[in-house]
Coordinates of C-alpha atoms and ligand atoms in Angstrom, one line a residue:
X1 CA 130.6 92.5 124.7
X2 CA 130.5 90.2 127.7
X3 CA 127.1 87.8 128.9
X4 CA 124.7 90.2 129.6
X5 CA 121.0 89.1 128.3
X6 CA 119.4 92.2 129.6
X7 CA 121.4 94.5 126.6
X8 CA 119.8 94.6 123.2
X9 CA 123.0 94.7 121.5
X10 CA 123.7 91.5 123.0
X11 CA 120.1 89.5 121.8
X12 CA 121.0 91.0 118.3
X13 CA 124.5 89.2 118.5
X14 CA 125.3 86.9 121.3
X15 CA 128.4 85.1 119.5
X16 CA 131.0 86.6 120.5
X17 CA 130.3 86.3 124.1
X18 CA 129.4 83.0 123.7
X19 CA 132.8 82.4 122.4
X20 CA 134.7 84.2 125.0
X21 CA 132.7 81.7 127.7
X22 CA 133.4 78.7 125.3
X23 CA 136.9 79.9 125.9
X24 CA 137.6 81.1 128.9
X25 CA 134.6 80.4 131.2
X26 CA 132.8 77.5 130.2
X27 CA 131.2 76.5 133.3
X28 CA 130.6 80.0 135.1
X29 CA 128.7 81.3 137.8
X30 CA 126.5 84.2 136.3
X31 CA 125.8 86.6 139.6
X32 CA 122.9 88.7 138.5
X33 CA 120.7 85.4 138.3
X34 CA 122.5 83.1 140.4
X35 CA 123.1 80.5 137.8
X36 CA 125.8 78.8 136.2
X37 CA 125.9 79.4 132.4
X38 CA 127.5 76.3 130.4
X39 CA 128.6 77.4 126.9
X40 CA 130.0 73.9 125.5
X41 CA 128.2 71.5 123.3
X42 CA 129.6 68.3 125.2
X43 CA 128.4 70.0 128.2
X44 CA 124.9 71.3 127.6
X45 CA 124.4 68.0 125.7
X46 CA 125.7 65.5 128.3
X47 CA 123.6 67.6 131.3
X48 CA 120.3 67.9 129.1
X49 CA 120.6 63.5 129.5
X50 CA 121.7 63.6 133.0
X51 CA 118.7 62.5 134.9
X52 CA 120.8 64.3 138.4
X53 CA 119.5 67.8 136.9
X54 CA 115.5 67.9 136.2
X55 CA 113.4 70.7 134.9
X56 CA 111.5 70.7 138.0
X57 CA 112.4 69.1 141.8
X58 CA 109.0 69.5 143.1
X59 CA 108.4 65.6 142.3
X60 CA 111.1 64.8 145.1
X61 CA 111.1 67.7 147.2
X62 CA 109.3 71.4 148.8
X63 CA 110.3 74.3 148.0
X64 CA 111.8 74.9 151.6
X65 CA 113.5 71.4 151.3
X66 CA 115.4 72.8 148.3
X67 CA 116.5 75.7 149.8
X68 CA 114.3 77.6 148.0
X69 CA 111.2 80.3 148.4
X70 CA 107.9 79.3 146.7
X71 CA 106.5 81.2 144.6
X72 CA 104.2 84.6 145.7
X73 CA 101.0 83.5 146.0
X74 CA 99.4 85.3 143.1
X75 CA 101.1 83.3 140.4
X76 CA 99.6 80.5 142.0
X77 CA 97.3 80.3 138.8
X78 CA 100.0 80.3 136.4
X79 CA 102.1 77.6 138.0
X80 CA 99.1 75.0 138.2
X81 CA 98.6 75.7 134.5
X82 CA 102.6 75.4 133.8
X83 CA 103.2 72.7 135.8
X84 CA 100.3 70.4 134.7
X85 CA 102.1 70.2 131.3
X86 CA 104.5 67.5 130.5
X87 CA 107.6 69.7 130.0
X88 CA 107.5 70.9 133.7
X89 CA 107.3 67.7 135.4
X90 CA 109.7 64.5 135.6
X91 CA 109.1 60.7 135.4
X92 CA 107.0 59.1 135.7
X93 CA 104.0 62.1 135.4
X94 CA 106.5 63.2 132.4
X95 CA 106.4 59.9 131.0
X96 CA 102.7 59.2 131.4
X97 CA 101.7 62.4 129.9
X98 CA 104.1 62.2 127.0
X99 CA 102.7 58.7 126.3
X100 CA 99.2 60.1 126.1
X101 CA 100.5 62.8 123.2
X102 CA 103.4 61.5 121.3
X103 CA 101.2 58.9 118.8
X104 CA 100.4 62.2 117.2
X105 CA 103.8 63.5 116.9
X106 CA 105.1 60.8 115.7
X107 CA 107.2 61.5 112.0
X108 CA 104.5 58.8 110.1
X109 CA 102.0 60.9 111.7
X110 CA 103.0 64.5 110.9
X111 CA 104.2 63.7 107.3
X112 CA 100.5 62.6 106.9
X113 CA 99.5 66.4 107.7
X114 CA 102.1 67.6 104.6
X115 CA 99.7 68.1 102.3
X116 CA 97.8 70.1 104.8
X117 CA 100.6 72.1 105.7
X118 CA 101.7 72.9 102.3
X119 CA 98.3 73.9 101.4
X120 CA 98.3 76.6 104.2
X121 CA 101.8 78.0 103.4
X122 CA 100.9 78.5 99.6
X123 CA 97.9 80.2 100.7
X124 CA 99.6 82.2 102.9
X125 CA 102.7 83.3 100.5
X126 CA 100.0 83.7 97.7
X127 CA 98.5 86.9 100.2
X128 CA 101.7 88.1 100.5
X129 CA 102.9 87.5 96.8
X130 CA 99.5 89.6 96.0
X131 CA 99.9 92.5 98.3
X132 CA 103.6 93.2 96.6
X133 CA 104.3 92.3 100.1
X134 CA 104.9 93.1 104.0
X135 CA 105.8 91.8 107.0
X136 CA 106.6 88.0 106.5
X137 CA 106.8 87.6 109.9
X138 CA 102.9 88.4 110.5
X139 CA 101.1 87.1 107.1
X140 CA 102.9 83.7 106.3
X141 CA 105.4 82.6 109.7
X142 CA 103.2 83.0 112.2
X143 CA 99.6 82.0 111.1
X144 CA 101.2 78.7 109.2
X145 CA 101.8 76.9 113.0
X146 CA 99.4 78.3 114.5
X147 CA 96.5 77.2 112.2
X148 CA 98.4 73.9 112.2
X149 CA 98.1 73.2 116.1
X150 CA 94.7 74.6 116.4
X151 CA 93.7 72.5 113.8
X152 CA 95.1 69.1 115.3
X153 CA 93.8 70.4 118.7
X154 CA 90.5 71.6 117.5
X155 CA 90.6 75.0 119.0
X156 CA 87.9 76.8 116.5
X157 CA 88.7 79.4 114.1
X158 CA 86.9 82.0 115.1
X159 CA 89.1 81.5 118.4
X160 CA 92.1 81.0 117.2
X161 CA 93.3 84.9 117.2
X162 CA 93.5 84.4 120.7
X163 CA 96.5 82.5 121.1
X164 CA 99.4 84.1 120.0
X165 CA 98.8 86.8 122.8
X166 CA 97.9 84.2 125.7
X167 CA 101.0 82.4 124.1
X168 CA 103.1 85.7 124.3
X169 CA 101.9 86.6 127.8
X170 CA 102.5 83.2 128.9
X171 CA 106.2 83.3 127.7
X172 CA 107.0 86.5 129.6
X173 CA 107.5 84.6 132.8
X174 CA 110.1 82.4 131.3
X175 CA 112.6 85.6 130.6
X176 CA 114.9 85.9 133.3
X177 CA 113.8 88.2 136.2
X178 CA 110.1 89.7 134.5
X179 CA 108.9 92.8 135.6
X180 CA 106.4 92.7 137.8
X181 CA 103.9 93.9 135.2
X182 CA 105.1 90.9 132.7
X183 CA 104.5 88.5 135.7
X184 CA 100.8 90.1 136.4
X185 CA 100.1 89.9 132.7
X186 CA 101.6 86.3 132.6
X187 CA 99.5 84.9 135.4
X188 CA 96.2 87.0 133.9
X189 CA 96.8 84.7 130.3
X190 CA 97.0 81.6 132.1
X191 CA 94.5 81.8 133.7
X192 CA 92.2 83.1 130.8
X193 CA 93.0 80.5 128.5
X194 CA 93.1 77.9 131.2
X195 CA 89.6 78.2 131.7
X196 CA 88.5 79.0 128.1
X197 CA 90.3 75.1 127.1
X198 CA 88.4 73.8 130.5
X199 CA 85.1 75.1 128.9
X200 CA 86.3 73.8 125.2
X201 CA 86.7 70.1 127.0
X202 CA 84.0 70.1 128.2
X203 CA 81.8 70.8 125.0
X204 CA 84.0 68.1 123.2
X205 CA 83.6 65.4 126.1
X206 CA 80.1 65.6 125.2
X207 CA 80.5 66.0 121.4
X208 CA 84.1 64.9 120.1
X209 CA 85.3 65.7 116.8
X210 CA 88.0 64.7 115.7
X211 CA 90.5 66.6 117.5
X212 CA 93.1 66.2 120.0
X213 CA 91.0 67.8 122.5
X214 CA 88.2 65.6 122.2
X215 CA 90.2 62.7 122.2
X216 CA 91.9 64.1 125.1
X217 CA 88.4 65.0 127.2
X218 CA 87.6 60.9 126.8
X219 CA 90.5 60.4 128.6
X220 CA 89.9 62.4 131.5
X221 CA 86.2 60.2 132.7
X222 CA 89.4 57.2 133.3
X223 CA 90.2 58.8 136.1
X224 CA 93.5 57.9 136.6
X225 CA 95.1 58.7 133.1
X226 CA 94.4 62.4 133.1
X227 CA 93.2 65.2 135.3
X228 CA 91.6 68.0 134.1
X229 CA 94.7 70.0 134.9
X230 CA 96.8 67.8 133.3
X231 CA 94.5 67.5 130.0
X232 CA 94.4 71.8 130.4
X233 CA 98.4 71.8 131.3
X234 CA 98.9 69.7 128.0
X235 CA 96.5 71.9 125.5
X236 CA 98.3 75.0 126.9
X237 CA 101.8 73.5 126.1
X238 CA 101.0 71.9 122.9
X239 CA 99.3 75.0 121.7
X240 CA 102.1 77.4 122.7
X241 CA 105.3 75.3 122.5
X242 CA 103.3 74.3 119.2
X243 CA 103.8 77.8 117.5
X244 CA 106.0 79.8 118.8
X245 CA 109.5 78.4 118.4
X246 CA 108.4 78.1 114.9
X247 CA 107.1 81.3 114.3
X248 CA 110.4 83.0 115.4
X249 CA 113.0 80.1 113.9
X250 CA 111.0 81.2 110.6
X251 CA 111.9 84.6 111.0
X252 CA 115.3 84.0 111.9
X253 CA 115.8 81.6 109.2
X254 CA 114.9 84.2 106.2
X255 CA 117.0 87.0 108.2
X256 CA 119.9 84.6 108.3
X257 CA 119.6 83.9 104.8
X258 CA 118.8 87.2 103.3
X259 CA 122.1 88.3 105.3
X260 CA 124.3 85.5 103.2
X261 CA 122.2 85.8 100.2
X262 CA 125.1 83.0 98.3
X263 CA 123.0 80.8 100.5
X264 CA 119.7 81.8 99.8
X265 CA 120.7 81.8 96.2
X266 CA 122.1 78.1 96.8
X267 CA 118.8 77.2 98.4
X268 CA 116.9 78.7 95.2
X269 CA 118.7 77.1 92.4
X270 CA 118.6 73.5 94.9
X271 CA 115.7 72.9 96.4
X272 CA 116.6 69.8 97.3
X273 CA 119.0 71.4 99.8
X274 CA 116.3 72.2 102.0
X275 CA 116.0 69.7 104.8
X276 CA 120.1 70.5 105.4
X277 CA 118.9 74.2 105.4
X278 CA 116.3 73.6 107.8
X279 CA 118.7 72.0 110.1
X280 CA 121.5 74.8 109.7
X281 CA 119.6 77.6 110.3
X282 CA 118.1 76.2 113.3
X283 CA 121.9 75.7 114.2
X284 CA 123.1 79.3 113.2
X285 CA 120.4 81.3 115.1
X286 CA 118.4 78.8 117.4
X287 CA 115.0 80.5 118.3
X288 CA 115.3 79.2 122.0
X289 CA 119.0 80.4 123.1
X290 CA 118.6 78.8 127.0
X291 CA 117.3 76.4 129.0
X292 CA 117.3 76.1 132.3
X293 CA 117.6 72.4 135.0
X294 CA 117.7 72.5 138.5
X295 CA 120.3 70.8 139.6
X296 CA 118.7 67.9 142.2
X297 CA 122.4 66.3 143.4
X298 CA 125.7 67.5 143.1
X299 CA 127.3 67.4 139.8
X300 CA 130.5 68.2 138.4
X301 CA 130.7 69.9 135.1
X302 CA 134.3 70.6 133.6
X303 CA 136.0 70.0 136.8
X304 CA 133.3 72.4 138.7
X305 CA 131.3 70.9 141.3
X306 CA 127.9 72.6 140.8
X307 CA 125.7 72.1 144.7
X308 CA 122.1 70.6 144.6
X309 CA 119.9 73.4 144.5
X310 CA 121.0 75.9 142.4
X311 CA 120.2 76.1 138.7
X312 CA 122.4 76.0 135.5
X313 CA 121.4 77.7 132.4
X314 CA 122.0 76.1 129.1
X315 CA 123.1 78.1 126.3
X316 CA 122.0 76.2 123.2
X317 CA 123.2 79.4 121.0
X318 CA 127.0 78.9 122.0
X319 CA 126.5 74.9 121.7
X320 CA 125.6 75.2 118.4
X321 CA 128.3 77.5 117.2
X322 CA 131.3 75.2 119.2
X323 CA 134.6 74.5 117.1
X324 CA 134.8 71.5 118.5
X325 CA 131.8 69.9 116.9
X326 CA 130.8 72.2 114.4
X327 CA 133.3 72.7 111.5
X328 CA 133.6 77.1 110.8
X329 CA 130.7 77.1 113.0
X330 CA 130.3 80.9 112.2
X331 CA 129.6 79.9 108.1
X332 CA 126.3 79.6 107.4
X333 CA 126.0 76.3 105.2
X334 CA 122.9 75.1 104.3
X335 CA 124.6 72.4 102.8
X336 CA 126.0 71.0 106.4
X337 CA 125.7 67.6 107.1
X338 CA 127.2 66.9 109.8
X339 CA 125.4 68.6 112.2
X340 CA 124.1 67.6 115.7
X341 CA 122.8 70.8 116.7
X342 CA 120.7 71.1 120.4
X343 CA 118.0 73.4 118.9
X344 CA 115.3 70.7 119.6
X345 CA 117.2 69.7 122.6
X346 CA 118.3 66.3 123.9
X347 CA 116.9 63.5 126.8
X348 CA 113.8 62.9 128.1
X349 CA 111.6 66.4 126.7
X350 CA 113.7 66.4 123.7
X351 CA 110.7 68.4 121.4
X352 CA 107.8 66.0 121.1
X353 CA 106.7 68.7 117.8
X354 CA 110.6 68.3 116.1
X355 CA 109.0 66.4 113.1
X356 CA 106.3 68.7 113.0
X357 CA 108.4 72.1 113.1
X358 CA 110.9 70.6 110.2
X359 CA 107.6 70.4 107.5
X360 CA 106.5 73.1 108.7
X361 CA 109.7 75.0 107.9
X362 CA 110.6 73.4 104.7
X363 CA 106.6 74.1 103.4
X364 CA 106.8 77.9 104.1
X365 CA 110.3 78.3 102.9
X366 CA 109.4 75.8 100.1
X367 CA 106.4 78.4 99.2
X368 CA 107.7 81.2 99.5
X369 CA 111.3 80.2 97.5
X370 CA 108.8 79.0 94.7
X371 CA 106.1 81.9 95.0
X372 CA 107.8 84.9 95.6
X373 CA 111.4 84.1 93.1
X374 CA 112.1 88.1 93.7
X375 CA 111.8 87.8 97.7
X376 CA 113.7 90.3 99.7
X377 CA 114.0 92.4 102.6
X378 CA 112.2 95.7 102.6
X379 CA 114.1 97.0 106.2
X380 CA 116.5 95.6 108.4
X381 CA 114.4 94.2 111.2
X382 CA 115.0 94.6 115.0
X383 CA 115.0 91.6 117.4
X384 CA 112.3 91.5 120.4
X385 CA 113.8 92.6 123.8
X386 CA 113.7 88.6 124.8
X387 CA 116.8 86.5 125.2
X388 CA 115.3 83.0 126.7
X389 CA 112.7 83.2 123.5
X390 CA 114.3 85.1 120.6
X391 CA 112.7 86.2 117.8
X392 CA 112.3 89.4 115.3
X393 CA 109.7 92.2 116.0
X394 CA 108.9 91.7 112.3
X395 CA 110.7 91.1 109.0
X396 CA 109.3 93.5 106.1
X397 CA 110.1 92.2 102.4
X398 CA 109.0 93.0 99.3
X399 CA 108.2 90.3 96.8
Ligands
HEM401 C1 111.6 75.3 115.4 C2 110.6 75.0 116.2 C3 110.8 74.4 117.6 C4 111.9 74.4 118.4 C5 113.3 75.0 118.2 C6 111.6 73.7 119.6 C7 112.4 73.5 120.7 C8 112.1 72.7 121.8 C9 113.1 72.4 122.9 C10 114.5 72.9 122.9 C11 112.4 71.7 123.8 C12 113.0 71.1 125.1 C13 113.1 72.1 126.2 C14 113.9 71.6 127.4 O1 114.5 70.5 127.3 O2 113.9 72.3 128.4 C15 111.1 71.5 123.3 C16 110.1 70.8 124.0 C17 108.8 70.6 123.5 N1 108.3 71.0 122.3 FE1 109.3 72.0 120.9 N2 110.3 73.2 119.5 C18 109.8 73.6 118.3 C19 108.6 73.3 117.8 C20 107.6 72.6 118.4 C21 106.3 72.2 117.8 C22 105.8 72.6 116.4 C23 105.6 71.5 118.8 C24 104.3 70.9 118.6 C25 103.5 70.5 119.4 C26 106.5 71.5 120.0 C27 106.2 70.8 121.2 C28 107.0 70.6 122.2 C29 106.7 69.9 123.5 C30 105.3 69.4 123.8 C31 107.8 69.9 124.3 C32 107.9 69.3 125.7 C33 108.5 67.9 125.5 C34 108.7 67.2 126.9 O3 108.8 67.9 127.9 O4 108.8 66.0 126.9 N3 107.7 72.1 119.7 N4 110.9 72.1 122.1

């Protein structure tokens, strides 16, 4: 099976193409989308530092200047919410709106919301452990971070159902080459929960709570500090980027295991094992399998000059599983320690919620290994038609 992220046999397994690019193509030009795919870890990881490549170039150039066409005119809404977030920009609006953030991401920080989180997950596994029960995926791995970022953002409960489809909607436009229909539907969640945070802001400006937004909305009467865009941008991103890696590296976590079930009976008679697990099954099956960087001067990767202008994809999936830093990369070892994986990625947008993902992890696997002793899987589950942002359709278990 060759690179082809288009073919649901390929999303289910992507390894062995991966290793036939670590092998034999490792910097190759990928005609259907115009990019060049790098498959090796030294690679991905030295160009996700390399301050020549950027996630945007609109801080140093047009569109026309870079050779390329703007966008159509009806995504204009999507792109002002996208690009008023702190992963699509570069210094120094990156650095100025990661500043504003990152005090509440900080590892002192988030291990303060541990009891909070483990309290949410035993709740959650408790449901499931009651109703014999169902589709993990659903009842424990995706409520768990989403209650957790709506709570430090203060998005109210009542509201909070709203997200994961705004989230989903939103994330359409990051596969590569959306339908039309997935781009309409895109642009339509933008702009919806763009305006439902600008109304939240404004509520809170007038009577914080003690929330992120609130804290936030002071922020924006500076002036300077943050726009209402930017403080908009930022809720969208933490909120989405906040729950949706997690929801899917959850899934594929307990799929991974429950398919080497020596491991998951490693993990159950050592729970200390568990921040290693976390680590290697983010390694074995990373939830985000590409990233993307313009390339803003010419670079040359592996003896390949790559030209300004175009863009290279970054396959985290074959980084993680490379020989030549990852010892039987293929084994699934939740005992690894040695293990430098790019799942949370590298440089300047490295993941500002890493520390906050790991707990969250290690509660809900930590719940549910303790809750539910008799865990396992009800059907094999199928993967969602995505590649950029993989995850299952569900994962049905019975307790
Ligand atoms: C297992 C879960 C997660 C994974 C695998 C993950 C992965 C990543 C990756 C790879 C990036 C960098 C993208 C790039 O360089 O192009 C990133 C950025 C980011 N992540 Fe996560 N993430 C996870 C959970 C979270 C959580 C819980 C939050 C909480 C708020 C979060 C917030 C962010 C933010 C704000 C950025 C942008 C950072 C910047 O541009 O400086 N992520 N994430």
């Amino acid at each position: 099976m060759k690179f082809d992220p288009w073919n649901p046999e390929f999303i289910a397994h992507p390894y062995d193409a991966y290793r036939h690019l670590r092998e034999n193509d490792p910097v190759g030009f990928f005609e259907p989308t115009g990019q060049w795919l790098i498959a090796r870890h030294a690679d991905v990881n030295a160009l996700l530092r390399d301050r020549r490549l950027g996630r945007s170039y609109l801080h140093m150039a047009t569109h026309e200047e870079f050779g390329r066409q703007p966008e159509p005119e009806f995504q204009e809404p999507f792109w002002r919410v996208i690009r008023a977030g702190m992963l699509d920009v570069e210094p120094p609006v990156h650095t100025r709106l990661r500043r504003l953030v990152s005090k509440a991401f900080t590892p002192r920080m988030v291990e303060s919301l541990r009891p909070r989180v483990r309290k949410i997950a035993m709740e959650l596994t408790e449901g499931l452990v009651e109703r014999g029960g169902g589709d993990l995926l659903a009842e424990v791995a995706e409520p768990l971070p989403v209650t957790v970022i709506a709570e430090m953002l203060g998005v109210p409960e009542a509201d909070r159902h709203l997200l994961r489809p705004w989230s989903a909607d939103i994330c359409g436009m990051y596969e590569l080459s959306p339908s039309l229909e997935a781009q309409h539907t895109a642009v339509r969640a933008a702009q919806e929960f763009a305006e439902y945070l600008r109304d939240l802001a404004r509520i809170r400006r007038d009577r914080p709570g003690d929330d992120m937004i609130s804290a936030l909305a002071q922020v924006v009467d500076d002036g300077d500090r943050l726009t209402e865009d930017e403080l908009v941008g930022t809720c969208v991103l933490l909120l989405n980027a906040g729950h949706e890696a997690t929801v899917n590296a959850t899934g594929s976590g307990w799929w991974a295991l429950f398919r080497n079930p020596g491991e998951l009976e490693r993990l159950r008679a050592d729970p200390g094992l568990m921040p290693t697990a976390v680590e290697e099954l983010l390694r074995w099956d990373t939830p985000a399998q590409m990233f993307e960087r313009w390339v803003l001067e010419d670079i040359e990767v592996g003896g390949v000059t790559i030209p300004r202008g175009v863009e290279v994809a970054l396959l985290f999936g074959s980084a993680n599983r490379d020989p030549e830093v990852f010892a039987d990369p293929d084994r699934l070892d939740i005992g690894r320690v040695d293990n430098p994986h790019i799942s949370f990625g590298a440089g300047i947008h490295f993941c500002l919620g890493a520390p906050l993902a790991r707990i969250e992890m290690a509660e809900s696997f930590g719940a549910l290994l303790r809750l539910a002793p008799g865990l396992a899987l009800a059907e094999e589950p199928a993967w969602k038609p995505n590649y950029i942002i993989r995850g299952l359709e569900s994962l049905k278990v019975t307790v």
